[in-house]
Amino acid sequence: MSNSDVFQDALNRVREIGADADINPEVVESLLYPKAVIKASLPVRMDDGSTKYFTGYRCRYNDVLGPTKGGIRYHPQVTGEEVQALGLWMTIKCALLRLPYGGAKGGVIVQPKELSPMELERLSRAYVRAMADFIGPQVDIPAPDVYTNARIMGWMMDEYEAIKRVRSPGVITGKPVSLGGSLGRDEATGRGAYICIRELALKQDWQPEKTRIAVQGFGNASYHVARLLQKDGFKIVAISDSQGGIYSDSGFDIESLWKEKQSSRQVRAVYCEQSVCQLVEHKEITNEELLALDVDVLVPAALEGVITNDNVKSIRAKNIVEVANGPIQTEAEAELEKQGVSILPDVLVNAGGVTVSYFEWVQNRGGYPWDLEEVRSKLEVQMTRAFEQVWKLATTENRTFRNAAYTVALRRIGEAVTSHGTREYFREDE
Ligand code: GLU
C-alpha cells in the first residue's frame, strides 16, 4: 500500500466503525479533516559545508479533547498523507486511554542513518525553528517515533527554549531524564504492549511456556515487550530487523540478542553469559517468512502496511498484536477475520508510550518528578482499564477488538463534540 492510501484507509475505518457503532454522523465528520497541516523545508548545513534541504511535516489532527499530541518520525518514506493518518490514530489512541489530549504527528523525509550526529542535531533544530509557532506545551506536544529518540527530543526542547526565551520542558516528551524526561518513558510502549498480551493470556487461559511468539522489528518497543514476555515464561521464537530475522523452536534470550544488536547493529542468534556471547542454534529467516510463521502470537513492531492483500493468505498466526502503528491494511484485515485471526489493535497496544508521555508532561507542569514505581503502577492502571473496556465491549457485543477500541474512543470524542453543540443543539422552530 502506498503512503497516500494509508490516510484514505484510516478515514474509511473511522467512517465504517462510526456507522456501525451508531456514532453521531457529525462527530464522525469532524474526524475526517485534520485541523491543520504544515509542510516546511528545513535547510541543514552538512558536515562538508554544503546546504541540504529536507522536508518536514507536522499535522495537528484534532484537538477536541485537549492539546494535540504525537511523535515525530525520521524516515525516507514519510509523506503528508502518512503523517495525517498517524495523527488520526493518535486522536483515537489518546481518547481511548482517557488522556486530556487530541492527536498529532510529525515527520521528516530523511534516512537518519546517513547523517552524522552533528547533521542530525542541526536537522532536529531546523525542524523546531520551522514549527516553533505551531507547537507548544498547551498547543501541540511532540515526542519520539520511528528513528527518533530521547537525545533528539532534548535538542528539540533546547531549540524551542532558545527561541521562546523561557524554560519550557512541557513542550516535548520522551526527553532524557536529566533534561526533565520521565523515568520509565523508554520502556513504556513495550511495557504497555506487554500488559495487553498478559491480560489477553489471562482471559484466554494461555500457558506462557506453551505460547510461541514472533516479533517483527527489534527497536526499543520490541525489545521491552519481548524482554518482559520472556520474563513471564513466554517463548520468543522469532525476531527480526529491517535486514532479516532469526528463528528457534526453543526461543531466544532477549537480553543477549539486544546486547549483540547494540554492539554489532545486527540481529544475531546469541546467548551471552556475562560478556561472553556464543551463537545458538537457529534458522535465518526473511521478514516475509517471519510474518508467515505458525505461532500463537505475531507482533508486528516495525512500520505500517506490512500485512496486505498480497501476503494475507500466508498468515498462520492465531493472534496479531499491533505494536507498530497501522501494520494491517483494512482489506487484509477483513480476510484475517475470515481466517479467524484475532487482532489487538495499535491504538490500544502501543498506547503505553503516549500514556507515559502524558505523565512526563504532568511532572513537568508540576515541577515534581515521580519515581519509577509510581510511573509503572499508574501505567498499569491506565492500560488495564483500557484493555478491560475494549475486552468487555468486544465480548458482550460481539465486535472485533479494533471495532471496540474505536467505539470507546469515538464515544468519548462524541461526548466532547456534543457538549460543544451539534445539530441537536439547534431547535428547528427557532
Ligand atoms: N510516537 C508514539 C506513538 O505513536 C508516542 C507519542 C507520544 O508519546 O506522544 O504513540
Coordinates of C-alpha atoms and ligand atoms in Angstrom, one line a residue:
M1 CA 0.0 0.0 0.0
S2 CA 1.3 3.4 -0.8
N3 CA 1.5 6.0 1.9
S4 CA -1.2 8.1 0.2
D5 CA -3.7 5.2 0.5
V6 CA -2.9 4.9 4.2
F7 CA -4.8 8.1 5.1
Q8 CA -7.9 7.1 3.0
D9 CA -7.7 3.7 4.6
A10 CA -7.7 5.3 8.0
L11 CA -10.6 7.5 7.2
N12 CA -12.6 4.6 5.8
R13 CA -12.1 2.7 9.0
V14 CA -13.4 5.7 11.1
R15 CA -16.5 6.0 8.8
E16 CA -17.3 2.3 8.9
I17 CA -16.9 1.9 12.7
G18 CA -18.7 5.2 13.3
A19 CA -21.7 4.0 11.3
D20 CA -21.6 0.5 12.9
A21 CA -21.4 1.9 16.4
D22 CA -24.1 4.5 15.8
I23 CA -21.9 7.5 16.5
N24 CA -23.4 10.9 15.7
P25 CA -22.5 11.5 12.0
E26 CA -21.4 15.0 12.8
V27 CA -18.8 13.6 15.2
V28 CA -17.6 11.2 12.6
E29 CA -17.5 14.0 10.1
S30 CA -15.4 16.1 12.4
L31 CA -12.8 13.4 12.4
L32 CA -12.4 13.3 8.6
Y33 CA -10.5 16.6 8.4
P34 CA -7.1 17.4 10.0
K35 CA -7.2 20.7 12.0
A36 CA -4.0 21.9 10.4
V37 CA -1.0 20.5 8.5
I38 CA 2.2 22.3 8.0
K39 CA 4.9 21.4 5.5
A40 CA 8.2 23.2 5.7
S41 CA 11.6 22.9 4.1
L42 CA 14.4 22.5 6.6
P43 CA 17.8 23.9 5.4
V44 CA 20.6 22.0 7.1
R45 CA 24.3 22.8 6.9
M46 CA 26.1 19.4 6.2
D47 CA 29.5 18.5 7.5
D48 CA 31.1 19.1 4.1
G49 CA 29.9 22.8 4.2
S50 CA 27.0 22.3 1.7
T51 CA 23.4 23.0 2.5
K52 CA 20.8 20.4 2.0
Y53 CA 17.0 20.9 2.1
F54 CA 14.9 18.4 3.9
T55 CA 11.1 18.3 4.0
G56 CA 9.3 18.3 7.4
Y57 CA 5.7 17.9 8.3
R58 CA 3.5 18.5 11.4
C59 CA -0.1 17.6 11.5
R60 CA -2.3 18.7 14.4
Y61 CA -5.2 16.4 13.6
N62 CA -7.9 17.0 16.2
D63 CA -7.9 18.9 19.5
V64 CA -11.3 18.4 20.8
L65 CA -10.1 16.6 24.0
G66 CA -7.0 18.8 24.6
P67 CA -3.7 20.0 23.2
T68 CA -2.6 17.8 20.3
K69 CA 0.0 15.0 21.0
G70 CA 2.1 12.7 18.9
G71 CA 5.6 11.8 17.8
I72 CA 7.9 12.9 15.1
R73 CA 9.4 10.3 12.8
Y74 CA 12.5 10.4 10.6
H75 CA 12.1 8.1 7.7
P76 CA 12.8 8.2 3.9
Q77 CA 9.1 7.2 3.2
V78 CA 7.4 9.9 5.2
T79 CA 4.6 11.7 3.3
G80 CA 2.0 14.3 4.2
E81 CA -0.8 11.6 4.0
E82 CA 1.1 9.2 6.3
V83 CA 1.5 11.9 8.9
Q84 CA -2.2 12.7 8.7
A85 CA -3.2 9.0 9.1
L86 CA -0.8 8.8 12.1
G87 CA -2.3 12.0 13.6
L88 CA -5.8 10.5 13.3
W89 CA -4.7 7.3 15.0
M90 CA -3.1 9.4 17.8
T91 CA -6.5 11.1 18.2
I92 CA -8.2 7.7 18.7
K93 CA -5.4 6.4 21.0
C94 CA -5.5 9.4 23.4
A95 CA -9.3 9.3 23.6
L96 CA -9.3 5.5 24.3
L97 CA -6.7 6.0 27.1
R98 CA -8.7 8.9 28.5
L99 CA -5.7 11.3 28.2
P100 CA -6.6 15.0 28.0
Y101 CA -5.1 15.2 24.5
G102 CA -6.0 15.4 20.9
G103 CA -3.9 13.7 18.2
A104 CA -0.9 15.0 16.1
K105 CA 2.1 13.6 14.3
G106 CA 5.2 14.9 12.5
G107 CA 7.8 13.6 10.3
V108 CA 10.9 14.4 8.2
I109 CA 11.8 12.8 4.9
V110 CA 15.3 11.6 5.7
Q111 CA 17.4 8.5 6.1
P112 CA 18.8 9.3 9.5
K113 CA 21.4 6.5 9.3
E114 CA 23.1 8.6 6.5
L115 CA 23.6 11.6 8.7
S116 CA 26.4 12.3 11.2
P117 CA 25.4 13.1 14.8
M118 CA 26.0 16.8 14.2
E119 CA 23.9 16.8 11.0
L120 CA 21.2 15.0 12.9
E121 CA 21.3 17.7 15.6
R122 CA 21.2 20.5 13.0
L123 CA 18.2 18.9 11.3
S124 CA 16.3 18.5 14.6
R125 CA 16.9 22.1 15.5
A126 CA 15.9 23.2 12.0
Y127 CA 12.6 21.3 12.5
V128 CA 11.8 23.1 15.7
R129 CA 12.7 26.5 14.1
A130 CA 10.2 25.8 11.4
M131 CA 7.5 24.5 13.8
A132 CA 8.1 26.8 16.8
D133 CA 4.8 28.7 16.3
F134 CA 2.8 25.6 15.6
I135 CA 3.8 23.6 18.7
G136 CA 3.8 24.5 22.5
P137 CA 3.1 22.9 25.9
Q138 CA -0.6 24.0 25.7
V139 CA -1.0 23.6 22.0
D140 CA 0.9 20.6 20.4
I141 CA 3.4 18.4 22.2
P142 CA 5.8 16.3 20.1
A143 CA 7.5 13.1 21.2
P144 CA 9.7 10.3 19.7
D145 CA 8.5 8.0 17.0
V146 CA 10.2 5.8 14.4
Y147 CA 14.0 6.6 14.3
T148 CA 13.8 9.5 16.8
N149 CA 14.9 9.2 20.4
A150 CA 15.4 10.9 23.7
R151 CA 18.6 12.8 22.6
I152 CA 16.7 14.3 19.6
M153 CA 13.9 15.4 22.0
G154 CA 16.5 17.0 24.2
W155 CA 17.9 19.0 21.2
M156 CA 14.4 20.0 20.2
M157 CA 13.4 21.2 23.7
D158 CA 16.6 23.2 23.8
E159 CA 16.0 24.9 20.5
Y160 CA 12.4 25.7 21.4
E161 CA 13.5 27.3 24.7
A162 CA 16.2 29.3 22.9
I163 CA 13.6 30.7 20.5
K164 CA 11.0 31.4 23.2
R165 CA 13.5 32.5 25.8
V166 CA 11.7 30.6 28.6
R167 CA 12.1 27.3 30.3
S168 CA 9.5 25.0 28.7
P169 CA 10.1 21.3 29.4
G170 CA 6.4 20.5 28.7
V171 CA 6.8 21.4 25.0
I172 CA 8.1 17.9 24.2
T173 CA 8.1 14.5 25.9
G174 CA 10.4 11.5 25.7
K175 CA 13.3 13.7 26.7
P176 CA 16.4 12.4 28.5
V177 CA 15.7 12.1 32.3
S178 CA 18.4 14.6 33.0
L179 CA 16.5 17.2 31.0
G180 CA 13.1 16.6 32.5
G181 CA 12.2 13.3 30.9
S182 CA 10.2 10.8 32.9
L183 CA 11.6 7.6 34.4
G184 CA 10.1 4.7 32.6
R185 CA 9.3 6.5 29.3
D186 CA 11.9 4.5 27.4
E187 CA 10.2 1.2 28.3
A188 CA 6.6 2.5 28.2
T189 CA 5.5 1.4 24.8
G190 CA 6.9 -2.1 25.3
R191 CA 5.5 -2.4 28.8
G192 CA 2.1 -1.2 27.7
A193 CA 2.1 -3.8 24.9
Y194 CA 3.3 -6.5 27.4
I195 CA 0.4 -5.6 29.7
C196 CA -2.1 -6.1 26.9
I197 CA -0.6 -9.5 25.9
R198 CA -0.5 -10.6 29.6
E199 CA -4.2 -9.6 30.1
L200 CA -5.2 -11.4 26.9
A201 CA -3.3 -14.5 28.0
L202 CA -5.1 -14.4 31.4
K203 CA -8.6 -14.0 29.8
Q204 CA -7.9 -16.9 27.4
D205 CA -6.1 -19.2 29.7
W206 CA -2.9 -19.4 27.7
Q207 CA 0.1 -21.1 29.4
P208 CA 3.1 -18.8 28.9
E209 CA 5.6 -21.7 28.3
K210 CA 3.3 -23.1 25.5
T211 CA 2.8 -19.7 23.9
R212 CA 5.1 -19.1 20.9
I213 CA 5.6 -15.5 19.9
A214 CA 7.2 -14.0 16.8
V215 CA 8.2 -10.3 16.8
Q216 CA 8.8 -8.3 13.6
G217 CA 11.2 -5.5 14.3
F218 CA 13.8 -5.1 17.0
G219 CA 13.7 -1.5 18.1
N220 CA 13.1 -0.1 21.6
A221 CA 9.4 -1.1 21.9
S222 CA 10.1 -4.7 20.6
Y223 CA 13.0 -5.1 23.0
H224 CA 11.0 -4.2 26.1
V225 CA 7.8 -6.2 25.1
A226 CA 9.9 -9.3 24.3
R227 CA 12.0 -9.0 27.4
L228 CA 9.0 -8.7 29.7
L229 CA 7.2 -11.5 28.0
Q230 CA 10.2 -13.8 28.3
K231 CA 10.5 -13.0 32.0
D232 CA 6.9 -14.3 32.4
G233 CA 7.9 -17.5 30.6
F234 CA 6.6 -16.8 27.1
K235 CA 8.7 -18.1 24.2
I236 CA 10.0 -15.6 21.7
V237 CA 10.7 -18.0 18.8
A238 CA 11.5 -15.4 16.1
I239 CA 12.6 -11.8 15.9
S240 CA 13.9 -9.6 13.0
D241 CA 15.1 -6.2 12.0
S242 CA 14.9 -4.5 8.6
Q243 CA 17.8 -6.8 7.4
G244 CA 16.1 -10.1 8.2
G245 CA 15.4 -12.3 11.2
I246 CA 16.2 -15.5 13.2
Y247 CA 14.0 -18.4 14.3
S248 CA 14.5 -21.0 17.0
D249 CA 11.9 -23.5 18.3
S250 CA 13.2 -23.3 21.8
G251 CA 13.0 -19.5 22.0
F252 CA 15.7 -16.8 22.4
D253 CA 17.2 -15.0 25.3
I254 CA 16.2 -11.4 24.6
E255 CA 18.8 -9.6 26.7
S256 CA 21.5 -11.5 24.9
L257 CA 20.1 -10.6 21.5
W258 CA 19.7 -6.9 22.5
K259 CA 23.3 -6.7 23.8
E260 CA 24.5 -8.1 20.5
K261 CA 22.3 -5.8 18.5
Q262 CA 23.7 -2.8 20.4
S263 CA 27.3 -3.8 19.6
S264 CA 27.1 -5.2 16.1
R265 CA 23.9 -3.4 14.9
Q266 CA 22.6 -6.8 13.8
V267 CA 20.1 -9.4 14.9
R268 CA 22.2 -12.4 15.7
A269 CA 21.2 -15.6 17.5
V270 CA 23.5 -15.5 20.5
Y271 CA 23.3 -16.4 24.2
C272 CA 25.5 -14.3 26.5
E273 CA 26.9 -15.2 29.9
Q274 CA 28.4 -12.0 31.3
S275 CA 30.5 -10.6 28.5
V276 CA 30.9 -13.9 26.5
C277 CA 28.3 -14.4 23.8
Q278 CA 28.0 -17.6 21.8
L279 CA 26.0 -18.4 18.7
V280 CA 23.0 -20.7 19.4
E281 CA 21.1 -23.0 17.1
H282 CA 18.7 -21.1 14.8
K283 CA 17.4 -20.6 11.3
E284 CA 17.9 -17.4 9.3
I285 CA 14.6 -16.2 8.0
T286 CA 13.3 -13.2 6.0
N287 CA 10.8 -10.7 7.3
E288 CA 8.1 -12.3 5.0
E289 CA 8.9 -15.7 6.4
L290 CA 8.6 -14.3 10.0
L291 CA 5.1 -12.9 9.2
A292 CA 4.0 -16.3 7.9
L293 CA 5.2 -18.3 10.9
D294 CA 2.7 -20.7 12.5
V295 CA 2.8 -19.1 16.0
D296 CA 0.3 -18.2 18.7
V297 CA 1.1 -14.5 18.6
L298 CA 2.5 -12.4 15.9
V299 CA 3.8 -9.0 17.0
P300 CA 4.4 -6.6 14.0
A301 CA 6.5 -3.9 15.7
A302 CA 8.1 -2.1 12.7
L303 CA 6.3 0.0 10.2
E304 CA 2.7 0.3 8.8
G305 CA 1.3 -1.7 6.0
V306 CA 3.3 -4.9 6.4
I307 CA 0.2 -7.2 6.1
T308 CA -1.6 -6.5 2.9
N309 CA -3.7 -8.3 0.3
D310 CA -0.5 -9.7 -1.2
N311 CA 0.6 -11.7 1.8
V312 CA -2.5 -12.0 4.0
K313 CA -3.2 -15.6 2.8
S314 CA 0.2 -16.7 4.1
I315 CA -0.6 -15.5 7.7
R316 CA -0.9 -18.5 10.1
A317 CA -0.6 -16.8 13.5
K318 CA -3.7 -17.1 15.7
N319 CA -3.4 -13.7 17.2
I320 CA -1.8 -10.5 16.0
V321 CA -0.8 -7.8 18.5
E322 CA 0.0 -4.5 16.8
V323 CA 2.9 -2.8 18.4
A324 CA 3.6 -0.7 15.2
N325 CA 1.0 1.8 14.1
G326 CA -1.2 0.5 11.3
P327 CA 0.7 -2.7 10.3
I328 CA -2.5 -4.2 8.8
Q329 CA -4.2 -2.8 5.7
T330 CA -8.1 -2.7 6.1
E331 CA -8.8 -5.0 3.2
A332 CA -6.3 -7.5 4.6
E333 CA -8.0 -7.2 8.0
A334 CA -11.3 -8.5 6.6
E335 CA -9.5 -11.5 5.2
L336 CA -7.8 -12.1 8.6
E337 CA -11.1 -12.0 10.3
K338 CA -12.4 -14.7 7.9
Q339 CA -9.3 -16.7 8.7
G340 CA -10.3 -16.5 12.4
V341 CA -7.2 -14.4 13.4
S342 CA -7.8 -12.2 16.4
I343 CA -6.2 -8.7 16.3
L344 CA -5.4 -6.5 19.3
P345 CA -5.2 -3.0 17.7
D346 CA -2.4 -0.5 17.7
V347 CA -4.5 2.3 19.3
L348 CA -4.6 0.1 22.5
V349 CA -1.4 -2.0 22.3
N350 CA 1.1 0.8 21.8
A351 CA -0.6 3.4 23.9
G352 CA 1.8 3.0 26.8
G353 CA 4.2 5.4 25.1
V354 CA 1.9 8.3 24.9
T355 CA 0.5 7.5 28.3
V356 CA 3.9 7.9 30.0
S357 CA 4.4 10.9 27.8
Y358 CA 1.4 12.4 29.4
F359 CA 2.9 11.5 32.9
E360 CA 6.1 13.3 31.8
W361 CA 4.1 16.4 30.8
V362 CA 2.2 16.3 34.2
Q363 CA 5.5 16.0 36.0
N364 CA 7.0 18.9 34.0
R365 CA 4.0 21.1 34.7
G366 CA 4.0 20.2 38.4
G367 CA 7.8 20.6 38.6
Y368 CA 7.7 17.4 40.7
P369 CA 9.3 14.2 39.2
W370 CA 7.9 10.8 40.1
D371 CA 9.8 7.6 40.9
L372 CA 9.8 4.7 38.6
E373 CA 7.4 2.6 40.7
E374 CA 4.8 5.4 40.5
V375 CA 5.1 5.7 36.8
R376 CA 4.8 1.9 36.3
S377 CA 1.9 1.5 38.6
K378 CA 0.0 4.4 37.0
L379 CA 0.7 2.9 33.6
E380 CA -0.6 -0.4 34.8
V381 CA -3.9 1.2 35.9
Q382 CA -4.4 3.1 32.6
M383 CA -3.5 0.1 30.4
T384 CA -5.6 -2.5 32.2
R385 CA -8.6 -0.2 32.4
A386 CA -8.4 0.5 28.6
F387 CA -7.9 -3.2 27.9
E388 CA -10.8 -4.2 30.1
Q389 CA -13.2 -1.7 28.4
V390 CA -12.2 -3.0 25.0
W391 CA -12.4 -6.6 26.1
K392 CA -15.9 -6.1 27.6
L393 CA -17.3 -4.3 24.6
A394 CA -15.8 -6.8 22.2
T395 CA -17.1 -9.9 24.0
T396 CA -20.5 -8.6 25.1
E397 CA -21.4 -7.1 21.7
N398 CA -19.5 -9.5 19.5
R399 CA -17.2 -6.8 18.0
T400 CA -13.6 -7.1 16.9
F401 CA -11.1 -5.6 19.4
R402 CA -10.4 -2.8 16.9
N403 CA -14.1 -2.0 16.4
A404 CA -14.5 -2.0 20.2
A405 CA -11.4 0.2 20.8
Y406 CA -12.6 2.7 18.2
T407 CA -16.1 2.7 19.5
V408 CA -14.9 3.6 23.1
A409 CA -12.7 6.4 21.6
L410 CA -15.4 7.7 19.3
R411 CA -18.0 7.8 22.0
R412 CA -15.6 9.8 24.2
I413 CA -14.8 12.3 21.5
G414 CA -18.5 12.3 20.7
E415 CA -19.4 13.4 24.2
A416 CA -17.0 16.3 23.9
V417 CA -18.2 17.4 20.5
T418 CA -21.8 17.2 21.6
S419 CA -21.1 19.2 24.7
H420 CA -19.8 22.0 22.4
G421 CA -23.1 21.7 20.4
T422 CA -24.1 19.7 17.4
R423 CA -27.2 19.8 15.2
E424 CA -29.4 18.7 18.1
Y425 CA -28.4 21.8 19.9
F426 CA -30.3 24.0 17.4
R427 CA -34.1 23.8 17.6
E428 CA -35.9 23.6 14.2
D429 CA -38.6 26.1 15.2
E430 CA -36.2 28.9 16.1
Ligands
GLU1 N1 5.1 8.0 18.8 C1 4.4 7.4 19.9 C2 3.0 6.9 19.4 O1 2.8 6.6 18.2 C3 4.3 8.2 21.1 C4 3.7 9.5 21.0 C5 3.8 10.4 22.3 O2 4.4 9.9 23.2 O3 3.3 11.5 22.2 O4 2.2 6.6 20.2

